[in-house]
Every structure is written in C-alpha cells, then in structure tokens.
C-alpha cells in the first residue's frame, strides 16, 4: 500500500518513514520545505510531496491507500497554530481522504484528550484541538485508528509496549520512545482488529505485535 505520512519530517514522522521502508508498504512523505525532500528520500520514502497543512494539500492524496496523520504545530507556536494545524489540518486531511476514496486513516493523538479540562492551562488548547479532531474522525466513514501515546521520549525503540482501549489510570513518570510510537502507527495499518478503535499506549512489557493483537 502507498501510505501518506503527514508530518513526515517530524521526529515521529521520520521514524514512520524508516519503518515503512522496512515494511511491505511504500511511504509517500508529505513535507512543507524543499530542503527536507532529500532527507526523506534518504530515509526511504518512495515519494516525497511538498504541501502545507495551512493550504490546499489535496493533491498529496492522489494514488494513496492509507494516511498516517503525525503532524503538529509543536510547543513553540501559539493556540492559533494549534487550531489551524493540529485541528483544522487533521480535519482537512479527513475530508481529502473521503473525497479521494482513501478509506484507512491512522491518527496520532495524545493521552489527556479524554479529559482536556484536567490537562492544565498550557496544555488545554492542544488537548481540546486534538480531542475535537479525534471526535470528528469518529463521524466520518473512514476506517480509523486513533493512537494516544503518553509523553514522548527520544530513547531507542524498545519493541515493548502497553496498550489499552480503557485508558491508563495514570501515566505519571511514564513515557514511550518516538520510535515505538512510529512502529505502532505503522503496525496498525493492516491490523483489522485495531480498525475503528481508540487506544492509549506507553512503553511496557509486552511485545508490540502481541499487545496490538489483544486490543
Ligand atoms: N511531545 C509529546 O510528548 C507528545 C505526546 C503525545 C502525542 N504527541 C503528538 O505527537 C506529534 C508528533 O510529535 P513529534 O515529536 O514528531 O513532533 P514534531 O517533531 O514537531 O513534528 C511535527 C511535524 O509536523 C509538521 N508540520 C507542522 N506544521 C505543518 C504544516 N503547516 N504543514 C505541514 N507540516 C507541518 C512539522 O514540519 P517541519 O518539520 O517543517 O517543522 C513537523 O515535521 C505531536 O505534534 C503531538 O500531536 C506528542
């Protein structure tokens, strides 16, 4: 399958492209700057498309079979970009997917979106935006999987996770390497038992494939 990776130049996104290069799928890497193209090709992207989430990026969906949305405005911008990128960028991606007949949509979300009011003032706009995007995804006809990782770390891939559709009681002092999150996002693409599900994920004790199979 051709998998459109939105946010491919990001820290998780680059790991997704690497994972796809080692899988039986092809990565179509969406980046917003010309100077990022060569890096993504070197990481193994079969195709790189230049597009910006704040503009029309529908062309990126041509010839695509599935989408992984892993973009985000990041902590250095304000709530305006949280709205236009984390929320509206994701909603536009869902609409383009529907218009272009791309059925499968994997959304990188976050723990804490179950209750944004509990997230603290600085996190609240982000958690509200992500929760709203997740809720809108449920109303589409897309075959979605919403993956909500805990705090991300830059440690090496462990291959061991804990995943739950019930939500963790606490994720205090816990995290998950970005490389494991990328592995999970790629692994769910063709696992039908994860279709139309939302789950939280942290680093854990269970081999990733087994943990996903039990969802
Ligand atoms: N940090 C955490 O602990 C945590 C926890 C749970 C979930 N998450 C989620 O995980 C996501 C990915 O994390 P990360 O560490 O990989 O973030 P990241 O490195 O900041 O990657 C985000 C990517 O989104 C791209 N992007 C931003 N605006 C765009 C636009 N207008 N058009 C196209 N692309 C755009 C960025 O492009 P450029 O490379 O050009 O800047 C970047 O490549 C976060 O955004 C967040 O939603 C994070």
Tab-separated table of C-alpha atoms in Angstrom, residues 57 69 85-96 105 132-133 136:
chain	number	residue	atom	x	y	z
A	57	UNK	CA	-2.958	19.776	0.227
A	69	UNK	CA	-1.512	11.934	10.414
A	85	UNK	CA	-2.617	22.728	12.146
A	86	UNK	CA	-3.480	20.221	14.904
A	87	UNK	CA	-7.247	20.597	14.493
A	88	UNK	CA	-8.054	22.027	11.072
A	89	UNK	CA	-5.124	20.343	9.305
A	90	UNK	CA	-6.360	16.993	10.582
A	91	UNK	CA	-9.994	17.733	9.628
A	92	UNK	CA	-8.951	18.767	6.111
A	93	UNK	CA	-6.921	15.544	5.822
A	94	UNK	CA	-10.039	13.515	6.745
A	95	UNK	CA	-12.085	15.376	4.120
A	96	UNK	CA	-9.483	14.907	1.372
A	105	UNK	CA	-6.852	6.817	8.419
A	132	UNK	CA	-12.085	17.717	18.645
A	133	UNK	CA	-10.156	16.279	15.685
A	136	UNK	CA	-14.727	14.447	14.136
